[in-house]
């Protein structure tokens, strides 16, 4: 189990995270927050790319700074801007990363073939990566994160660049892996985590806003979310009076989806989804 | 004793045992977290391996060798034209191969953007960096040995003095480079230190060429060897420090603070 206890991270005069307390067990955790909310800082703290200004991180009760390499051996990480050597083939690249992960040669060969197959890269394993599309590069990135069969898998924006089919396949892989691993998936694409994550962690104002199941998070908006048709010229006034989550055009009218504490005739109550909570929170 | 009391006592006993185990584990981990020279060698030769340490770097290593040979040749010509001794050329050119491989491989590494990924692996960027710096020192050592032998044969000079002079020069340069990284918490610290070393030598050579050459010709050989060996000991200590958790923490925080 990974525990974050009272962690604060400051960069000189700027505070990125303040008094964060979180616990991660096996399962998929979706980390949702808009850009600049501290998602990447939190992931960097977990992956030892950064160290907290205050507080501590523990893995199975021991401080991760004390576990040092023992902890990093249990990590799989896909950074947001994942670096690779353009002249390398996926096989050669995975071999290099496997060596840095301290994997034994025989296991590394086995796992390389396995992850390349899993990510549908077997046929391209000997082609140079400079010829790859963004989606294929991202798949190589996911493959290297899975290579050492990590206990903690940290993925920063893993679906960026993937087409819908690849995204579905990726979510399927994650679900099968999460049985005996802690998977942390950071994204601002709500649909990536809505149906796959066991819990959602939302960050706001440098702290944890919520850490709960999708169902419980959505419950908070139940009975307060409505849809109604509004004339286009009345839209600015609506936006001032209510918290409008989204809008779409239907003929001459605009259908607005908004939050209100009380219901009025003509308003259609709607079942809130995670996207509604996300949009209402970070509006 | 009631069942409840027995249960509670059992629980307290278990909690105390767990606490003791955790404390022992922490002590053990603290001890193993302090790397030594054996760890540094193990990382370079067995853990990462020499092949992977310079994987994809064949191009830059070849360029570094070409630059070194050309520079050493030109430097020798200039020094001899100035009427200086070959020892000046040996001293001046000794760190070029080290500096060349170090700088070019660093530029290539930066271009790949693999830093974040490497820092989350068992062998982090700092391990790779220190193992490479050890490798570069060994490569420079061998190259300088060959160069000293060639100069001794070609210019009929004292081979041992030539070797001792280049050995001390290489170690002083390497020492400064490592100190630059440790102090600046950035790889470019090594480049700055290297540039300072080059500048000081240039100024010294151009302003008092007679003294420069005389010192290299007349100071006892054991002094150069002594300086080289002392430099080597401190250098290895610095490389070990680079792989330790304390430096990694400072380096990682510095690398992520630049943008703020």
Coordinates of C-alpha atoms in Angstrom, one line a residue:
Chain A
X1 CA 0.0 0.0 0.0
X2 CA 1.2 3.5 -0.9
X3 CA 0.5 6.3 1.6
X4 CA 1.0 10.0 1.2
X5 CA 1.1 11.6 4.6
X6 CA 0.7 15.4 5.0
X7 CA 2.8 16.2 1.9
X8 CA 3.5 19.7 0.8
X9 CA 5.6 20.6 -2.2
X10 CA 6.9 24.1 -2.7
X11 CA 9.0 25.3 -5.7
X12 CA 10.8 28.3 -4.3
X13 CA 8.0 30.8 -3.7
X14 CA 5.3 28.8 -5.4
X15 CA 3.3 26.1 -3.5
X16 CA 2.1 23.3 -5.9
X17 CA 0.6 21.0 -3.3
X18 CA -0.4 21.5 0.3
X19 CA -1.0 19.0 3.1
X20 CA -1.9 16.1 0.8
X21 CA -3.1 12.9 2.5
X22 CA -3.9 9.9 0.3
X23 CA -3.8 6.1 0.4
X24 CA -3.6 3.8 -2.6
X25 CA -4.3 0.1 -2.5
X26 CA -4.6 -2.3 -5.4
X27 CA -7.0 -1.0 -8.1
X28 CA -7.2 1.8 -10.6
X29 CA -7.1 5.4 -9.3
X30 CA -8.1 8.1 -11.7
X31 CA -6.4 11.4 -10.9
X32 CA -8.5 14.2 -12.3
X33 CA -7.6 17.9 -12.4
X34 CA -7.2 20.6 -14.9
X35 CA -3.8 21.5 -16.2
X36 CA -1.7 23.3 -13.5
X37 CA -3.6 21.9 -10.5
X38 CA -0.7 19.8 -9.3
X39 CA -1.3 16.5 -10.9
X40 CA 2.1 16.1 -12.4
X41 CA 3.8 17.3 -9.2
X42 CA 1.9 14.6 -7.3
X43 CA 3.0 12.0 -9.8
X44 CA 6.5 13.2 -9.7
X45 CA 6.5 12.8 -5.9
X46 CA 5.2 9.3 -6.2
X47 CA 7.8 8.4 -8.8
X48 CA 10.7 10.0 -6.8
X49 CA 11.3 12.6 -9.5
X50 CA 10.7 15.1 -6.8
X51 CA 10.9 15.0 -3.0
X52 CA 8.4 16.7 -0.7
X53 CA 9.1 19.9 1.1
X54 CA 7.1 18.6 4.1
X55 CA 5.5 15.3 4.9
X56 CA 6.4 11.8 3.8
X57 CA 5.5 9.0 1.4
X58 CA 5.4 5.4 2.6
X59 CA 5.3 2.1 0.8
X60 CA 4.1 -0.8 3.0
X61 CA 4.8 1.3 6.1
X62 CA 8.4 2.3 5.2
X63 CA 9.4 5.7 3.9
X64 CA 10.1 5.5 0.2
X65 CA 13.3 7.5 0.5
X66 CA 14.6 4.8 2.7
X67 CA 13.5 2.1 0.4
X68 CA 15.3 4.0 -2.4
X69 CA 16.1 1.5 -5.3
X70 CA 13.9 -1.2 -3.7
X71 CA 10.9 1.1 -4.2
X72 CA 11.9 2.2 -7.7
X73 CA 12.1 -1.5 -8.7
X74 CA 8.4 -1.7 -8.0
X75 CA 7.6 1.3 -10.1
X76 CA 6.4 1.6 -13.7
X77 CA 6.1 5.1 -15.0
X78 CA 4.9 6.7 -18.2
X79 CA 5.8 10.4 -18.1
X80 CA 3.7 13.0 -19.9
X81 CA 6.5 13.9 -22.2
X82 CA 8.0 10.5 -22.6
X83 CA 11.5 10.4 -24.0
X84 CA 12.9 7.9 -26.4
X85 CA 15.8 7.4 -28.7
X86 CA 14.6 8.0 -32.3
X87 CA 17.2 5.7 -33.8
X88 CA 16.2 2.8 -31.5
X89 CA 13.8 0.0 -32.4
X90 CA 11.1 -0.8 -29.7
X91 CA 12.9 -4.0 -28.8
X92 CA 16.2 -2.3 -28.3
X93 CA 14.6 0.5 -26.4
X94 CA 12.8 -1.8 -24.1
X95 CA 16.0 -3.7 -23.5
X96 CA 17.7 -0.5 -22.5
X97 CA 15.0 0.5 -20.1
X98 CA 14.8 -3.0 -18.7
X99 CA 18.5 -2.8 -17.9
X100 CA 18.0 0.5 -16.1
X101 CA 15.1 -1.1 -14.2
X102 CA 17.6 -3.7 -13.0
X103 CA 15.9 -6.6 -14.7
X104 CA 17.7 -9.9 -15.1
X105 CA 18.5 -10.7 -18.8
X106 CA 16.4 -13.8 -19.2
X107 CA 13.3 -12.3 -17.6
X108 CA 13.9 -9.1 -19.7
X109 CA 13.8 -11.0 -23.0
X110 CA 10.7 -12.8 -21.9
X111 CA 8.9 -9.7 -20.8
X112 CA 9.9 -7.7 -23.8
X113 CA 8.2 -10.1 -26.1
X114 CA 5.2 -10.3 -23.8
X115 CA 4.6 -6.5 -23.6
X116 CA 5.2 -6.0 -27.3
X117 CA 2.6 -8.6 -28.1
X118 CA 0.2 -7.1 -25.5
X119 CA 0.5 -3.6 -27.0
X120 CA 0.3 -4.9 -30.6
X121 CA 3.9 -3.9 -31.4
X122 CA 5.3 -7.4 -32.3
X123 CA 5.4 -6.7 -36.0
X124 CA 7.1 -3.3 -35.6
X125 CA 9.6 -4.5 -33.0
X126 CA 12.6 -4.1 -35.3
X127 CA 11.5 -0.9 -37.0
X128 CA 13.2 2.4 -36.0
X129 CA 11.0 4.5 -33.7
X130 CA 11.6 7.6 -35.8
X131 CA 9.2 6.2 -38.3
X132 CA 6.4 5.6 -35.7
X133 CA 3.2 7.6 -35.4
X134 CA 2.3 9.4 -32.1
X135 CA 0.0 6.5 -31.1
X136 CA 2.7 3.9 -31.7
X137 CA 5.2 5.8 -29.7
X138 CA 2.7 6.1 -26.8
X139 CA 2.2 2.3 -27.0
X140 CA 6.0 1.8 -26.7
X141 CA 5.8 4.2 -23.6
X142 CA 3.1 2.1 -22.1
X143 CA 5.1 -1.1 -22.9
X144 CA 8.1 0.2 -21.0
X145 CA 6.0 1.1 -18.0
X146 CA 4.7 -2.5 -17.8
X147 CA 8.0 -4.1 -18.5
X148 CA 9.1 -4.9 -14.9
X149 CA 5.7 -6.0 -13.9
X150 CA 5.4 -3.1 -11.5
X151 CA 3.4 -3.0 -8.2
X152 CA 2.7 0.7 -8.7
X153 CA 1.9 1.7 -12.2
X154 CA 1.9 5.5 -12.7
X155 CA 0.6 6.8 -16.1
X156 CA 0.6 10.5 -16.9
X157 CA -1.9 11.2 -19.7
X158 CA -1.4 7.7 -21.2
X159 CA -4.2 8.0 -23.8
X160 CA -2.8 11.1 -25.4
X161 CA -2.3 10.3 -29.1
X162 CA -4.2 7.1 -29.0
X163 CA -7.1 6.5 -31.4
X164 CA -10.5 5.3 -29.9
X165 CA -9.7 1.7 -30.7
X166 CA -6.3 1.9 -29.0
X167 CA -7.9 3.7 -26.0
X168 CA -10.4 0.9 -25.5
X169 CA -7.7 -1.7 -25.8
X170 CA -5.6 0.2 -23.3
X171 CA -8.4 0.4 -20.8
X172 CA -9.0 -3.3 -21.1
X173 CA -5.3 -3.9 -20.3
X174 CA -5.4 -1.7 -17.3
X175 CA -8.5 -3.4 -15.9
X176 CA -6.8 -6.8 -16.2
X177 CA -3.7 -5.5 -14.5
X178 CA -5.3 -3.7 -11.6
X179 CA -6.2 -6.9 -9.8
X180 CA -2.9 -7.1 -8.0
X181 CA -1.4 -3.6 -8.7
X182 CA -1.9 0.0 -7.8
X183 CA -2.6 1.8 -11.1
X184 CA -2.6 5.6 -11.0
X185 CA -3.9 7.2 -14.1
X186 CA -3.7 10.9 -14.5
X187 CA -5.8 12.5 -17.1
X188 CA -8.1 15.4 -18.0
X189 CA -10.1 13.2 -20.3
X190 CA -12.9 12.2 -17.9
X191 CA -14.2 9.3 -20.1
X192 CA -10.8 7.6 -19.7
X193 CA -11.4 6.9 -16.0
X194 CA -15.1 7.1 -15.6
X195 CA -15.7 3.4 -16.3
X196 CA -12.3 1.9 -15.5
X197 CA -11.2 3.6 -12.3
X198 CA -12.2 2.1 -8.9
X199 CA -11.7 5.5 -7.3
X200 CA -11.3 9.0 -8.5
X201 CA -9.0 11.5 -6.8
X202 CA -9.7 15.1 -7.7
X203 CA -7.3 17.9 -6.9
X204 CA -8.3 21.5 -6.3
X205 CA -6.7 24.5 -4.7
X206 CA -3.5 22.6 -4.1
X207 CA -5.2 19.9 -2.1
X208 CA -7.3 16.8 -2.5
X209 CA -10.9 17.8 -3.2
X210 CA -12.3 14.2 -3.1
X211 CA -11.1 10.6 -3.2
X212 CA -14.1 8.4 -3.7
X213 CA -15.9 6.1 -6.2
X214 CA -17.5 7.5 -9.3
X215 CA -20.9 6.7 -8.0
X216 CA -20.4 8.6 -4.7
X217 CA -18.9 11.5 -6.4
X218 CA -21.8 11.8 -8.8
X219 CA -24.3 11.4 -5.9
X220 CA -23.3 14.9 -4.7
X221 CA -24.8 16.5 -7.8
X222 CA -28.0 14.3 -7.9
X223 CA -31.2 16.4 -7.9
X224 CA -29.2 19.6 -8.8
X225 CA -28.5 19.0 -12.4
X226 CA -31.0 20.1 -15.1
X227 CA -31.4 20.7 -18.8
X228 CA -33.6 23.3 -20.4
X229 CA -33.8 25.1 -23.8
X230 CA -32.8 28.7 -23.7
X231 CA -32.8 31.4 -26.4
X232 CA -29.4 32.3 -27.6
X233 CA -29.7 36.0 -26.5
X234 CA -30.7 34.9 -23.0
X235 CA -27.7 32.7 -22.6
X236 CA -25.3 35.2 -20.9
X237 CA -27.9 35.9 -18.3
X238 CA -28.3 32.2 -17.6
X239 CA -24.6 31.8 -17.3
X240 CA -24.6 34.6 -14.7
X241 CA -27.5 33.1 -12.6
X242 CA -26.6 29.4 -12.8
X243 CA -23.5 27.3 -13.0
X244 CA -23.8 26.1 -16.6
X245 CA -21.9 22.9 -17.1
X246 CA -22.3 22.5 -20.8
X247 CA -24.4 23.7 -23.8
X248 CA -25.4 22.4 -27.2
X249 CA -27.4 23.8 -30.1
X250 CA -30.7 22.2 -31.1
X251 CA -32.3 24.1 -33.9
X252 CA -32.7 27.8 -32.9
X253 CA -32.5 27.0 -29.2
X254 CA -29.5 26.3 -27.0
X255 CA -29.9 23.4 -24.5
X256 CA -28.1 24.3 -21.4
X257 CA -27.1 21.8 -18.7
X258 CA -26.8 23.6 -15.4
X259 CA -26.7 23.3 -11.6
X260 CA -29.5 24.7 -9.5
X261 CA -30.4 24.1 -5.8
X262 CA -34.1 24.2 -6.7
X263 CA -36.2 22.9 -9.6
X264 CA -38.6 24.9 -11.8
X265 CA -41.3 23.9 -14.2
X266 CA -39.9 23.1 -17.6
X267 CA -36.6 22.0 -16.4
X268 CA -35.6 18.4 -17.1
X269 CA -33.7 16.8 -14.2
X270 CA -30.7 14.8 -15.5
X271 CA -28.5 12.1 -14.0
X272 CA -25.1 13.5 -13.4
X273 CA -22.0 11.9 -14.8
X274 CA -18.4 12.4 -13.7
X275 CA -17.9 14.9 -16.5
X276 CA -20.6 17.1 -15.0
X277 CA -18.9 17.0 -11.6
X278 CA -15.5 17.8 -13.3
X279 CA -16.9 20.7 -15.3
X280 CA -18.8 22.1 -12.4
X281 CA -15.8 21.9 -10.2
X282 CA -13.2 23.4 -12.5
X283 CA -15.4 25.9 -14.2
Chain B
X1 CA -7.5 -13.0 32.6
X2 CA -10.6 -12.5 30.6
X3 CA -10.9 -13.3 26.9
X4 CA -11.0 -9.6 26.1
X5 CA -7.9 -8.9 28.1
X6 CA -6.0 -11.8 26.5
X7 CA -7.1 -10.6 23.1
X8 CA -5.9 -7.1 23.8
X9 CA -2.6 -8.3 25.3
X10 CA -2.1 -10.4 22.1
X11 CA -2.8 -7.4 19.9
X12 CA -0.3 -5.1 21.9
X13 CA 2.3 -7.8 21.6
X14 CA 1.8 -8.1 17.9
X15 CA 1.9 -4.3 17.5
X16 CA 5.2 -4.2 19.4
X17 CA 6.7 -6.9 17.3
X18 CA 5.7 -5.2 14.1
X19 CA 7.2 -1.9 15.3
X20 CA 10.5 -3.7 16.2
X21 CA 10.6 -5.3 12.7
X22 CA 9.9 -2.0 11.0
X23 CA 12.7 -0.3 13.0
X24 CA 15.1 -3.1 12.1
X25 CA 14.1 -2.9 8.4
X26 CA 14.7 0.9 8.5
X27 CA 18.2 0.5 10.0
X28 CA 19.0 -2.2 7.4
X29 CA 17.7 0.0 4.6
X30 CA 19.7 3.0 5.8
X31 CA 22.9 0.9 5.8
X32 CA 22.3 -0.4 2.3
X33 CA 21.4 3.0 1.0
X34 CA 25.0 4.2 1.4
X35 CA 26.8 3.2 -1.8
X36 CA 30.5 2.5 -2.0
X37 CA 33.1 2.0 -4.8
X38 CA 32.1 -1.6 -5.2
X39 CA 28.5 -0.5 -5.9
X40 CA 29.8 2.0 -8.4
X41 CA 31.8 -0.6 -10.3
X42 CA 29.0 -3.1 -10.0
X43 CA 26.5 -0.6 -11.5
X44 CA 28.9 0.1 -14.4
X45 CA 30.0 -3.4 -15.2
X46 CA 27.2 -5.7 -14.1
X47 CA 24.1 -3.7 -13.4
X48 CA 23.9 -1.3 -16.3
X49 CA 26.7 -2.9 -18.2
X50 CA 29.3 -1.2 -20.4
X51 CA 27.4 -1.9 -23.6
X52 CA 24.1 -0.3 -22.3
X53 CA 26.0 2.5 -20.7
X54 CA 27.0 3.9 -24.1
X55 CA 24.1 2.3 -26.1
X56 CA 23.4 4.5 -29.1
X57 CA 26.4 6.6 -28.4
X58 CA 28.8 5.0 -31.0
X59 CA 28.4 8.1 -33.2
X60 CA 29.3 10.7 -30.5
X61 CA 32.2 8.6 -29.1
X62 CA 33.7 8.4 -32.6
X63 CA 33.3 12.1 -33.1
X64 CA 34.9 12.7 -29.6
X65 CA 37.9 10.5 -30.7
X66 CA 38.3 12.4 -34.0
X67 CA 38.1 15.8 -32.2
X68 CA 40.6 14.6 -29.6
X69 CA 43.1 13.3 -32.2
X70 CA 42.8 16.5 -34.3
X71 CA 43.1 18.8 -31.3
X72 CA 46.0 16.9 -29.8
X73 CA 47.8 17.1 -33.1
X74 CA 47.2 20.8 -33.6
X75 CA 48.1 21.5 -30.0
X76 CA 51.4 19.7 -30.4
X77 CA 52.2 21.7 -33.5
X78 CA 51.4 25.0 -31.8
X79 CA 53.3 24.1 -28.7
X80 CA 56.4 23.1 -30.6
X81 CA 56.2 26.2 -32.7
X82 CA 56.0 28.3 -29.6
X83 CA 59.2 26.6 -28.5
X84 CA 57.6 24.8 -25.6
X85 CA 58.2 21.3 -24.5
X86 CA 56.0 18.2 -25.4
X87 CA 54.9 18.1 -21.7
X88 CA 52.9 21.2 -22.2
X89 CA 51.0 19.5 -25.1
X90 CA 50.5 16.3 -23.0
X91 CA 49.2 18.3 -20.1
X92 CA 46.9 20.4 -22.2
X93 CA 45.4 17.7 -24.3
X94 CA 45.0 15.0 -21.5
X95 CA 41.3 15.9 -20.6
X96 CA 40.1 16.5 -24.2
X97 CA 38.7 13.0 -24.8
X98 CA 37.0 12.9 -21.4
X99 CA 35.5 16.3 -22.0
X100 CA 34.5 15.4 -25.6
X101 CA 32.7 12.1 -24.7
X102 CA 31.1 13.7 -21.6
X103 CA 29.7 16.8 -23.4
X104 CA 28.6 15.0 -26.6
X105 CA 26.9 12.2 -24.7
X106 CA 25.2 14.7 -22.4
X107 CA 23.9 16.7 -25.4
X108 CA 22.5 13.5 -27.0
X109 CA 21.0 12.4 -23.7
X110 CA 19.3 15.7 -23.3
X111 CA 17.8 15.5 -26.8
X112 CA 16.2 12.2 -26.0
X113 CA 14.2 13.6 -23.1
X114 CA 14.6 10.3 -21.1
X115 CA 15.5 12.1 -17.9
X116 CA 12.2 11.6 -16.1
X117 CA 11.9 8.0 -17.1
X118 CA 15.5 7.3 -16.0
X119 CA 14.9 8.9 -12.6
X120 CA 12.1 6.5 -11.9
X121 CA 14.2 3.4 -12.7
X122 CA 16.4 1.4 -10.3
X123 CA 19.5 2.8 -12.0
X124 CA 18.6 6.5 -12.2
X125 CA 20.1 9.2 -14.4
X126 CA 22.6 9.9 -11.6
X127 CA 23.8 6.3 -11.6
X128 CA 24.2 6.4 -15.4
X129 CA 26.0 9.7 -15.2
X130 CA 28.4 8.6 -12.5
X131 CA 29.1 5.3 -14.3
X132 CA 29.7 7.1 -17.5
X133 CA 32.1 9.6 -15.8
X134 CA 34.0 6.6 -14.5
X135 CA 34.1 5.1 -17.9
X136 CA 35.2 8.3 -19.5
X137 CA 38.0 8.6 -17.0
X138 CA 39.2 5.1 -17.8
X139 CA 39.0 5.7 -21.5
X140 CA 40.9 9.0 -21.1
X141 CA 43.5 7.2 -19.0
X142 CA 44.1 4.5 -21.7
X143 CA 44.1 7.1 -24.5
X144 CA 46.6 9.3 -22.7
X145 CA 48.8 6.3 -22.0
X146 CA 49.0 5.6 -25.7
X147 CA 49.5 9.3 -26.5
X148 CA 52.3 9.6 -24.0
X149 CA 54.0 6.5 -25.4
X150 CA 53.6 7.9 -29.0
X151 CA 55.0 11.3 -27.9
X152 CA 57.9 9.7 -26.0
X153 CA 58.9 7.7 -29.1
X154 CA 58.3 10.5 -31.6
X155 CA 59.8 13.4 -29.6
X156 CA 62.4 11.4 -27.6
X157 CA 60.9 12.6 -24.3
X158 CA 60.6 11.0 -20.9
X159 CA 57.6 8.6 -21.3
X160 CA 57.0 8.3 -17.5
X161 CA 56.9 12.0 -17.0
X162 CA 54.6 12.4 -20.0
X163 CA 52.3 9.8 -18.6
X164 CA 52.4 11.3 -15.1
X165 CA 51.7 14.8 -16.4
X166 CA 48.7 13.7 -18.4
X167 CA 47.4 11.6 -15.6
X168 CA 47.5 14.5 -13.1
X169 CA 45.9 16.8 -15.7
X170 CA 43.1 14.3 -16.5
X171 CA 42.3 13.7 -12.8
X172 CA 42.3 17.4 -12.0
X173 CA 39.9 18.1 -14.8
X174 CA 37.7 15.2 -13.9
X175 CA 37.7 16.3 -10.3
X176 CA 36.6 19.8 -11.3
X177 CA 33.9 18.4 -13.5
X178 CA 32.4 16.3 -10.8
X179 CA 32.7 19.1 -8.3
X180 CA 30.8 21.3 -10.8
X181 CA 28.0 18.8 -10.9
X182 CA 27.8 18.3 -7.2
X183 CA 27.9 22.0 -6.4
X184 CA 25.7 23.2 -9.2
X185 CA 23.3 20.2 -9.1
X186 CA 23.3 20.4 -12.8
X187 CA 25.3 18.6 -15.5
X188 CA 26.2 21.9 -17.1
X189 CA 28.1 22.6 -13.9
X190 CA 30.7 20.2 -15.2
X191 CA 30.9 22.0 -18.5
X192 CA 31.4 25.4 -16.7
X193 CA 34.1 23.9 -14.6
X194 CA 35.8 22.4 -17.6
X195 CA 35.7 25.8 -19.4
X196 CA 37.2 27.4 -16.3
X197 CA 40.0 24.8 -16.2
X198 CA 40.8 25.4 -19.9
X199 CA 40.7 29.2 -19.5
X200 CA 43.1 29.2 -16.5
X201 CA 45.5 27.0 -18.4
X202 CA 45.3 29.2 -21.5
X203 CA 45.9 32.4 -19.6
X204 CA 48.8 30.8 -17.7
X205 CA 50.4 29.4 -20.8
X206 CA 50.1 32.6 -22.8
X207 CA 51.1 34.9 -20.1
X208 CA 54.0 33.0 -18.5
X209 CA 54.9 30.3 -21.1
X210 CA 58.4 29.8 -19.7
X211 CA 57.1 29.1 -16.2
X212 CA 54.4 26.8 -17.4
X213 CA 56.7 24.6 -19.4
X214 CA 59.4 24.7 -16.7
X215 CA 57.1 23.6 -14.0
X216 CA 55.9 20.6 -16.1
X217 CA 59.5 19.7 -17.0
X218 CA 61.2 20.2 -13.7
X219 CA 58.7 19.3 -11.0
X220 CA 59.3 15.8 -9.7
X221 CA 57.4 13.0 -11.4
X222 CA 56.1 11.5 -8.1
X223 CA 54.5 14.9 -7.4
X224 CA 52.4 14.6 -10.6
X225 CA 51.6 10.9 -9.8
X226 CA 50.7 12.0 -6.2
X227 CA 48.4 14.7 -7.5
X228 CA 46.8 12.3 -9.9
X229 CA 46.2 9.6 -7.3
X230 CA 44.8 12.0 -4.7
X231 CA 42.6 13.5 -7.4
X232 CA 41.4 10.0 -8.4
X233 CA 40.5 9.2 -4.8
X234 CA 38.5 12.4 -4.4
X235 CA 36.9 11.9 -7.8
X236 CA 35.7 8.4 -7.0
X237 CA 34.3 9.7 -3.7
X238 CA 32.5 12.4 -5.7
X239 CA 31.1 9.8 -8.1
X240 CA 29.9 7.6 -5.2
X241 CA 28.2 10.7 -3.7
X242 CA 26.4 11.3 -7.0
X243 CA 24.6 7.9 -6.8
X244 CA 23.6 8.4 -3.2
X245 CA 20.0 9.4 -2.2
X246 CA 21.0 12.8 -0.7
X247 CA 22.5 14.1 -4.0
X248 CA 19.7 12.5 -6.1
X249 CA 17.1 14.4 -4.0
X250 CA 18.9 17.7 -4.5
X251 CA 19.5 17.1 -8.1
X252 CA 15.9 16.0 -8.8
X253 CA 14.5 19.0 -6.9
X254 CA 16.9 21.4 -8.7
X255 CA 15.9 19.9 -12.1
X256 CA 12.3 20.5 -11.4
X257 CA 12.6 23.9 -9.9
X258 CA 14.3 25.7 -12.8
X259 CA 11.0 26.5 -14.5
X260 CA 9.5 28.2 -11.4

